[in-house]
Short mmCIF file of C-alpha atoms in Angstrom, two decimals:
data_model
loop_
_atom_site.label_atom_id
_atom_site.label_comp_id
_atom_site.label_asym_id
_atom_site.label_seq_id
_atom_site.Cartn_x
_atom_site.Cartn_y
_atom_site.Cartn_z
CA MET A 1 -0.07 0.18 -0.18
CA ALA A 2 1.44 2.78 -0.98
CA ILE A 3 0.68 5.61 1.46
CA PRO A 4 -0.38 9.45 1.08
CA GLU A 5 2.97 12.23 0.59
CA SER A 6 0.13 14.60 3.24
CA SER A 7 -0.21 11.57 5.77
CA GLY A 8 3.26 13.20 7.36
CA ILE A 9 4.35 9.68 8.20
CA HIS A 10 8.54 9.37 6.85
CA GLY A 11 11.65 7.79 7.07
CA PRO A 12 12.24 5.30 10.27
CA GLY A 13 8.38 5.68 11.46
CA HIS A 14 7.22 4.89 8.13
CA VAL A 15 9.31 1.48 8.15
CA LYS A 16 8.47 0.89 11.47
CA LEU A 17 4.28 0.99 10.21
CA LEU A 18 4.61 -1.30 7.38
CA ALA A 19 6.26 -3.72 9.45
CA PHE A 20 3.31 -3.77 11.86
CA ALA A 21 0.85 -3.62 9.45
CA GLY A 22 2.88 -6.58 8.40
CA ARG A 23 2.08 -8.33 11.59
CA ALA A 24 -1.26 -8.13 11.88
CA HIS A 25 -3.88 -11.19 11.87
CA LYS A 26 -4.85 -12.72 9.52
CA PRO A 27 -8.21 -11.47 7.94
CA ARG A 28 -11.56 -13.07 7.73
CA HIS A 29 -13.68 -10.76 5.69
CA PRO A 30 -12.66 -9.63 1.77
CA ARG A 31 -11.89 -5.87 2.60
CA ALA A 32 -9.72 -7.44 5.41
CA ASN A 33 -6.19 -7.67 2.45
CA HIS A 34 -7.15 -4.05 2.06
CA TYR A 35 -7.54 -2.50 5.02
CA ASN A 36 -4.78 -4.38 6.89
CA ASN A 37 -2.18 -1.70 6.02
CA LEU A 38 -4.28 1.18 7.56
CA LEU A 39 -5.01 -0.38 10.05
CA LEU A 40 -3.45 1.67 12.82
CA TYR A 41 -2.20 4.65 11.09
CA SER A 42 -3.93 7.23 12.48
CA SER A 43 -2.31 6.92 16.04
CA MET A 44 0.76 8.50 14.26
CA THR A 45 -1.09 11.96 13.51
CA LEU A 46 -1.39 11.47 17.10
CA GLY A 47 2.95 11.79 17.39
CA ILE A 48 3.40 8.29 19.04
CA ASP A 49 6.27 6.98 17.32
CA GLU A 50 4.86 3.03 17.41
CA PRO A 51 1.53 2.31 15.95
CA VAL A 52 -1.38 1.73 18.54
CA GLU A 53 -3.72 -1.63 17.73
CA LYS A 54 -7.38 -0.81 18.00
CA PRO A 55 -9.69 -3.55 18.56
CA LEU A 56 -12.75 -2.43 17.96
CA LEU A 57 -11.59 -0.57 13.83
CA ALA A 58 -9.47 -4.16 13.32
CA THR A 59 -12.72 -6.40 14.03
CA LEU A 60 -15.20 -4.41 11.93
CA ARG A 61 -12.28 -4.19 8.86
CA GLY A 62 -12.72 -7.95 9.14
CA GLU A 63 -10.40 -9.86 12.58
CA ARG A 64 -12.27 -12.23 14.23
CA ARG A 65 -10.30 -11.94 17.93
CA ALA A 66 -10.41 -14.18 21.36
CA VAL A 67 -11.89 -11.57 23.47
CA PRO A 68 -14.34 -9.20 21.17
CA PRO A 69 -14.30 -5.38 21.75
CA MET A 70 -17.41 -3.96 22.57
CA TRP A 71 -19.38 -1.14 23.14
CA LEU A 72 -22.68 -0.12 23.82
CA MET A 73 -25.43 1.60 21.98
CA ARG A 74 -26.56 4.93 24.16
CA GLN A 75 -23.80 3.83 26.29
CA ALA A 76 -23.78 7.78 26.51
CA GLY A 77 -27.25 8.51 28.37
CA ARG A 78 -29.35 9.18 31.36
CA TYR A 79 -27.62 5.60 32.78
CA LEU A 80 -24.62 7.63 33.97
CA PRO A 81 -24.87 9.69 36.74
CA GLU A 82 -22.91 11.94 35.49
CA TYR A 83 -24.90 12.18 32.54
CA ARG A 84 -27.38 13.24 34.50
CA GLU A 85 -25.55 15.68 36.45
CA LEU A 86 -24.67 17.66 32.99
CA ARG A 87 -28.01 17.46 31.37
CA ALA A 88 -29.44 19.08 33.81
CA ALA A 89 -27.23 22.22 34.14
CA LYS A 90 -27.74 22.78 30.35
CA GLY A 91 -31.07 22.38 29.63
CA GLY A 92 -33.14 20.84 26.73
CA PHE A 93 -31.97 17.33 24.42
CA LEU A 94 -30.92 19.94 21.37
CA ASP A 95 -28.99 22.50 23.85
CA LEU A 96 -26.62 19.73 24.61
CA ALA A 97 -26.08 18.09 21.58
CA THR A 98 -25.37 21.23 19.91
CA ASP A 99 -22.65 22.82 22.35
CA SER A 100 -19.45 20.79 20.77
CA GLY A 101 -17.68 21.18 24.36
CA THR A 102 -20.92 19.17 26.13
CA ALA A 103 -21.50 17.23 23.82
CA ALA A 104 -18.05 16.03 23.84
CA GLU A 105 -17.76 15.48 26.99
CA VAL A 106 -20.79 13.48 26.88
CA THR A 107 -19.36 10.83 24.64
CA LEU A 108 -16.22 10.67 26.63
CA GLN A 109 -18.02 9.91 29.76
CA PRO A 110 -18.35 6.56 29.35
CA ILE A 111 -15.15 5.77 27.90
CA ARG A 112 -13.85 7.23 31.04
CA ARG A 113 -15.81 4.95 33.60
CA PHE A 114 -15.82 1.34 31.57
CA GLY A 115 -13.02 1.62 28.73
CA PHE A 116 -15.02 0.94 26.09
CA ASP A 117 -13.50 0.09 22.55
CA GLY A 118 -15.22 2.58 20.76
CA ALA A 119 -16.97 6.35 21.30
CA ILE A 120 -19.96 6.83 19.56
CA LEU A 121 -20.51 10.53 18.53
CA PHE A 122 -23.83 11.61 21.34
CA SER A 123 -26.08 13.41 18.66
CA ASP A 124 -29.45 12.68 17.32
CA ILE A 125 -31.01 10.63 14.33
CA LEU A 126 -32.98 13.82 14.04
CA MET A 127 -30.02 16.20 12.76
CA VAL A 128 -30.57 15.11 9.13
CA PRO A 129 -34.50 16.53 9.59
CA TRP A 130 -33.17 19.77 11.42
CA ALA A 131 -30.38 20.35 8.42
CA LEU A 132 -33.33 19.54 5.76
CA GLY A 133 -34.97 22.69 6.98
CA GLN A 134 -37.98 20.92 9.68
CA HIS A 135 -38.06 23.05 12.80
CA LEU A 136 -36.72 20.39 15.35
CA TRP A 137 -37.64 20.33 19.44
CA PHE A 138 -37.72 17.81 22.43
CA GLU A 139 -40.71 17.47 24.30
CA THR A 140 -40.08 16.97 28.28
CA GLY A 141 -41.43 13.15 28.73
CA GLU A 142 -42.66 12.61 24.83
CA GLY A 143 -40.57 13.15 22.61
CA PRO A 144 -38.63 14.59 19.64
CA ARG A 145 -40.72 17.01 17.39
CA LEU A 146 -40.67 17.53 13.56
CA ALA A 147 -42.56 20.32 12.13
CA PRO A 148 -43.91 21.21 9.43
CA PRO A 149 -44.99 17.44 9.17
CA LEU A 150 -44.35 15.92 5.11
CA VAL A 151 -47.74 14.61 5.46
CA ASP A 152 -49.01 17.89 5.25
CA ALA A 153 -46.62 19.93 3.83
CA ALA A 154 -44.38 19.75 1.06
CA LEU A 155 -41.00 18.61 1.26
CA ALA A 156 -40.17 21.82 -1.00
CA ALA A 157 -40.94 24.24 0.82
CA LEU A 158 -38.17 23.55 3.36
CA GLN A 159 -35.26 25.43 3.54
CA PRO A 160 -31.98 23.24 3.75
CA ALA A 161 -29.62 24.36 6.18
CA PRO A 162 -26.46 22.35 6.28
CA GLU A 163 -24.55 24.42 8.45
CA ARG A 164 -26.67 22.82 11.80
CA LEU A 165 -24.90 20.23 11.25
CA ASP A 166 -21.72 22.12 11.91
CA PRO A 167 -21.65 21.67 15.91
CA VAL A 168 -21.62 17.72 15.32
CA TYR A 169 -18.29 18.02 12.88
CA ASP A 170 -16.56 20.35 15.73
CA THR A 171 -18.03 17.64 18.88
CA VAL A 172 -15.81 14.59 17.07
CA ARG A 173 -12.53 16.80 16.61
CA ARG A 174 -12.97 17.70 20.08
CA VAL A 175 -13.56 13.84 21.08
CA VAL A 176 -10.81 12.66 18.73
CA ALA A 177 -8.38 14.73 20.43
CA ASP A 178 -8.70 12.70 23.94
CA LEU A 179 -9.90 9.76 22.97
CA PRO A 180 -7.58 7.16 24.29
CA PRO A 181 -5.65 5.71 21.05
CA ALA A 182 -6.78 2.53 21.14
CA THR A 183 -10.17 3.73 21.36
CA THR A 184 -12.07 3.84 18.02
CA MET A 185 -14.53 6.43 17.54
CA LEU A 186 -17.69 6.15 15.85
CA GLY A 187 -20.41 8.31 13.83
CA PHE A 188 -23.95 7.61 12.59
CA ALA A 189 -26.45 8.33 11.13
CA GLY A 190 -30.48 7.44 10.85
CA SER A 191 -31.37 5.11 7.67
CA PRO A 192 -33.80 6.95 5.25
CA TRP A 193 -36.49 4.48 5.84
CA THR A 194 -36.16 5.48 9.95
CA VAL A 195 -35.97 9.19 9.52
CA ALA A 196 -38.65 9.54 6.72
CA THR A 197 -41.25 8.39 9.77
CA TYR A 198 -40.39 10.90 12.04
CA MET A 199 -40.46 13.80 8.87
CA VAL A 200 -44.10 12.35 7.78
CA ALA A 201 -45.61 12.23 11.17
CA GLY A 202 -43.52 14.87 12.60
CA GLN A 203 -43.46 12.92 16.08
CA GLY A 204 -42.44 9.11 16.74
CA SER A 205 -45.50 6.68 16.68
CA ARG A 206 -46.24 3.11 17.13
CA ASP A 207 -46.30 1.50 13.92
CA GLN A 208 -45.79 3.89 11.91
CA GLY A 209 -48.98 4.30 9.94
CA ALA A 210 -48.85 7.55 8.43
CA THR A 211 -45.98 7.38 6.75
CA ARG A 212 -46.07 3.73 5.12
CA ARG A 213 -49.49 4.72 3.88
CA MET A 214 -48.08 7.36 1.60
CA ALA A 215 -45.93 4.77 0.84
CA TYR A 216 -48.42 2.83 -0.99
CA ARG A 217 -50.42 6.02 -1.34
CA ASP A 218 -47.78 8.23 -3.15
CA PRO A 219 -44.43 6.39 -3.41
CA ALA A 220 -43.11 8.99 -6.07
CA ALA A 221 -43.37 11.71 -3.61
CA PHE A 222 -42.28 9.17 -0.01
CA GLN A 223 -39.36 8.69 -2.73
CA ALA A 224 -38.32 12.20 -2.94
CA ILE A 225 -38.15 12.34 0.71
CA VAL A 226 -36.09 9.54 0.83
CA THR A 227 -33.81 10.88 -1.77
CA ALA A 228 -33.41 14.10 -0.15
CA ILE A 229 -32.19 12.33 3.01
CA GLU A 230 -30.20 9.53 1.25
CA ALA A 231 -27.95 13.06 0.03
CA MET A 232 -27.77 14.61 3.37
CA THR A 233 -27.10 11.81 4.93
CA VAL A 234 -24.39 10.76 3.08
CA ASP A 235 -22.92 14.56 3.46
CA TYR A 236 -23.22 14.23 7.23
CA LEU A 237 -21.50 11.11 7.50
CA SER A 238 -18.53 12.46 5.19
CA GLY A 239 -19.16 15.12 7.46
CA GLN A 240 -18.21 12.97 10.25
CA ILE A 241 -15.76 11.12 8.72
CA ALA A 242 -13.17 14.26 7.30
CA ALA A 243 -13.83 15.38 11.36
CA GLY A 244 -11.99 12.33 12.16
CA VAL A 245 -14.62 9.27 12.73
CA GLU A 246 -13.41 6.26 11.54
CA ALA A 247 -16.49 3.80 11.30
CA VAL A 248 -20.44 4.96 11.08
CA GLN A 249 -23.46 3.14 12.14
CA LEU A 250 -26.69 3.11 10.15
CA PHE A 251 -29.37 2.90 12.66
CA ASP A 252 -32.95 1.72 10.64
CA SER A 253 -34.51 1.26 14.02
CA TRP A 254 -38.28 1.05 12.46
CA SER A 255 -37.77 -1.18 9.70
CA GLY A 256 -39.45 -3.59 11.33
CA SER A 257 -42.69 -2.58 10.19
CA LEU A 258 -42.19 -2.94 6.98
CA ALA A 259 -44.20 -5.73 4.54
CA PRO A 260 -41.04 -8.01 2.23
CA ALA A 261 -41.66 -5.75 -0.84
CA GLU A 262 -41.70 -2.41 1.09
CA PHE A 263 -38.45 -3.78 3.17
CA GLU A 264 -36.81 -3.88 -0.12
CA ARG A 265 -37.66 -0.25 -1.65
CA TRP A 266 -37.41 1.86 1.36
CA VAL A 267 -34.62 0.16 3.21
CA ILE A 268 -32.37 -2.24 1.48
CA ALA A 269 -32.09 -0.24 -1.44
CA PRO A 270 -31.55 3.55 0.14
CA THR A 271 -29.07 1.73 2.68
CA ALA A 272 -26.80 0.28 -0.86
CA ARG A 273 -27.07 3.45 -2.11
CA ILE A 274 -25.57 5.88 0.87
CA VAL A 275 -23.10 2.48 1.63
CA ALA A 276 -21.77 3.17 -2.38
CA ALA A 277 -21.87 6.86 -1.91
CA LEU A 278 -19.65 6.50 1.36
CA ARG A 279 -17.43 4.15 -0.53
CA GLU A 280 -16.53 6.74 -3.41
CA ARG A 281 -15.30 9.38 -0.61
CA HIS A 282 -14.52 7.34 2.17
CA LEU A 283 -13.14 3.38 0.55
CA ASP A 284 -11.55 2.40 3.81
CA THR A 285 -14.42 3.26 6.35
CA PRO A 286 -16.71 0.16 7.97
CA VAL A 287 -20.11 0.70 7.66
CA ILE A 288 -22.17 -0.89 10.51
CA GLY A 289 -26.29 -1.60 9.08
CA PHE A 290 -28.57 -2.39 12.05
CA PRO A 291 -32.09 -2.63 10.97
CA LYS A 292 -33.51 -3.25 13.94
CA GLY A 293 -36.85 -5.68 13.32
CA ALA A 294 -35.71 -7.31 9.91
CA GLY A 295 -35.74 -10.54 11.52
CA ALA A 296 -35.74 -12.78 8.73
CA LYS A 297 -35.20 -9.93 6.57
CA LEU A 298 -31.58 -9.38 7.95
CA ALA A 299 -29.84 -11.67 6.07
CA GLY A 300 -30.56 -10.37 2.38
CA TYR A 301 -30.51 -6.56 3.98
CA ALA A 302 -26.40 -7.66 5.00
CA ARG A 303 -26.43 -9.26 1.62
CA GLU A 304 -27.50 -6.60 -0.73
CA THR A 305 -26.06 -3.63 1.42
CA GLY A 306 -23.06 -3.66 1.00
CA ILE A 307 -22.23 -3.11 4.37
CA THR A 308 -19.18 -4.17 6.07
CA ALA A 309 -20.88 -4.95 9.70
CA VAL A 310 -24.22 -6.32 10.52
CA GLY A 311 -25.97 -4.94 13.89
CA VAL A 312 -28.46 -7.59 15.21
CA ASP A 313 -31.16 -6.73 17.54
CA GLU A 314 -32.13 -8.83 20.75
CA THR A 315 -35.37 -10.42 19.04
CA ILE A 316 -32.81 -12.65 16.38
CA ASP A 317 -31.63 -15.72 17.40
CA PRO A 318 -27.77 -15.64 17.16
CA ALA A 319 -27.14 -18.89 15.97
CA TRP A 320 -29.76 -18.22 13.35
CA ALA A 321 -27.48 -15.25 12.51
CA ASN A 322 -24.50 -17.15 12.61
CA ASP A 323 -25.80 -19.48 9.78
CA ALA A 324 -27.98 -17.04 8.08
CA LEU A 325 -24.89 -14.12 7.31
CA PRO A 326 -22.39 -13.92 4.66
CA VAL A 327 -19.88 -16.45 5.96
CA GLY A 328 -16.88 -14.09 7.75
CA MET A 329 -18.52 -10.63 7.83
CA PRO A 330 -18.56 -8.92 11.05
CA VAL A 331 -21.24 -9.21 13.72
CA GLN A 332 -22.21 -6.28 16.34
CA GLY A 333 -24.83 -7.36 19.04
CA ASN A 334 -27.20 -8.67 20.51
CA LEU A 335 -28.11 -9.47 24.58
CA ASP A 336 -31.22 -7.48 25.30
CA PRO A 337 -30.79 -4.50 27.04
CA LEU A 338 -33.32 -6.09 29.89
CA ALA A 339 -31.12 -9.04 30.56
CA LEU A 340 -28.40 -6.31 31.10
CA ILE A 341 -30.71 -4.66 33.62
CA THR A 342 -31.85 -8.06 35.93
CA GLY A 343 -27.83 -9.22 35.20
CA GLY A 344 -26.64 -12.12 37.65
CA ALA A 345 -27.43 -16.03 35.73
CA ALA A 346 -29.41 -14.17 33.02
CA MET A 347 -26.57 -12.10 31.61
CA ARG A 348 -24.37 -14.85 32.08
CA GLY A 349 -26.44 -17.28 30.05
CA ALA A 350 -27.40 -14.83 27.44
CA VAL A 351 -23.96 -12.85 26.92
CA ASP A 352 -22.19 -16.84 26.83
CA ARG A 353 -24.89 -18.58 23.92
CA ILE A 354 -24.02 -14.91 22.45
CA LEU A 355 -20.00 -15.70 22.28
CA ALA A 356 -20.80 -19.43 21.21
CA ALA A 357 -22.56 -17.92 18.84
CA PHE A 358 -20.45 -15.82 16.95
CA ALA A 359 -17.21 -17.36 18.12
CA GLY A 360 -15.87 -18.40 14.63
CA ARG A 361 -16.31 -14.83 13.15
CA PRO A 362 -15.18 -11.57 13.20
CA HIS A 363 -17.86 -10.07 16.31
CA VAL A 364 -18.23 -6.96 18.31
CA PHE A 365 -19.87 -7.31 21.81
CA ASN A 366 -23.33 -5.04 22.08
CA LEU A 367 -26.71 -4.73 22.57
CA GLY A 368 -29.78 -5.75 20.54
CA HIS A 369 -30.68 -1.93 21.34
CA GLY A 370 -29.88 0.84 23.50
CA ILE A 371 -28.87 0.55 26.79
CA LEU A 372 -31.87 1.73 28.89
CA PRO A 373 -31.84 4.57 31.46
CA ASP A 374 -32.47 1.67 34.82
CA THR A 375 -29.85 0.50 33.71
CA PRO A 376 -27.23 -0.14 37.14
CA ILE A 377 -23.93 0.81 36.85
CA ALA A 378 -23.04 -2.38 38.52
CA HIS A 379 -24.31 -4.72 35.92
CA VAL A 380 -22.77 -2.53 33.06
CA GLU A 381 -19.04 -3.28 34.99
CA ALA A 382 -20.25 -6.96 35.48
CA LEU A 383 -20.77 -7.31 31.59
CA ILE A 384 -17.20 -6.07 30.73
CA SER A 385 -15.67 -8.74 33.38
CA MET A 386 -17.61 -11.32 31.74
CA ILE A 387 -16.44 -10.42 28.01
CA ARG A 388 -13.24 -8.90 28.86
CA GLY A 389 -11.97 -11.58 31.78
CA ARG A 390 -12.38 -14.91 29.16
#
C-alpha cells in the first residue's frame, strides 16, 4: 500500500508502521486485505512512535479476536449519573447536542468510566431532518417533534440548512483530540426509512402508519423525501469522517414495520445507495448497518446493501444469525437490554450463548438496542468483566 505524502509518515517511522502492519492477524473478511495496512496509522497523527492497535476497528475490518471488542448503543446517556448532572445543568437535549464542548464531554463519559473499545458520537438521528429545514424540538416526556410534518406539507417548502450540522463535526474533532489511542471513534446517522417516519408524521409513532400509508399511496412523493434524506445523510456522514470518525453506523430503528417488498424498496435500496456513495468518498471506512426488527430479512439486508458489518437486535437468535449471514461478515450484538438490567445468571447465560454463536466470525459485543435509563452501573461493570475476563 502506498501511504500518501500528505500523511506526514516518512523515514524510520514509516518503516516501523509497515512492519507492524505486516504482523496483523490473518483477515477473515474480503476487505480485510485492503484494510490491514491502514489498521493503525491514525495513531501517527498523535505523534506516537509506534502505532496503537484499535481492536474495534480491526474487527470491523474483518479480524476475528479471542476477546471481542465492545461498546454499547446509547452508552452515553441517562443511566450515567455524570450525564444526568450535565443534562440538568444544560437544559434541553438539542442544546446539549449542539454545544460541541458539552457533547464531546458526554461522548467521553462512558469511555472514562468503562474503557469501552468504541466511543460513539453523542447526537441524534433527527439532525438530518433539521438540516433539511424542518423545525426540531424535544417535548419533555414525549420525545422529538418536527414541523411541518410532511404528511401535510411539501418537501419543496423546506429550506435546507446544512450549516446546522457544523457543531456535530466540531464535537467529533474535540472527542478525537481527547480519545485514548486504542479507542475507535464511531459516527452515525439514521437510515432513510426511519428518518422519514419522523419527517412525515412529525413525531414518533407506534406503527409508523402515516408513513407507510404515504409510501403506498404516493410512492413518488415518498421517494423524493427518501432521496433528500439519502443525499443529506451521505454529506453528513462524510463530514463526520472528515472530522475524525473511523467507522459509521446506520440506524434503521423502525425497519421491522415494513412488509418484505417495502423493506426491499425503502430499507435495502436506500441503504445500498448510501453505502455506495460513502465508498466513493471514503473507501476504507467501515459501515455498520443496523435494521432493528428485520427478522428473517436480515440476511438479505446484509448481502444486498454492501455494508461492512451488520448489527443484530435482541429478537434474533444469534445461532440463526451466524448461519444465515454471509460467511466472514463482522456482526455486532446482541444482548437484550433487559438482560443487562436483570444481571446475574440471566445475563451470564445470554452472554455465553452470544459468544458461542459468533465465536467463528468477527464479533463486536453490543446490546440488541440501546441501553435503558434504569440500567445499574454495577451490571455494566459485570458485563465488561464477563467479556474481557475470559
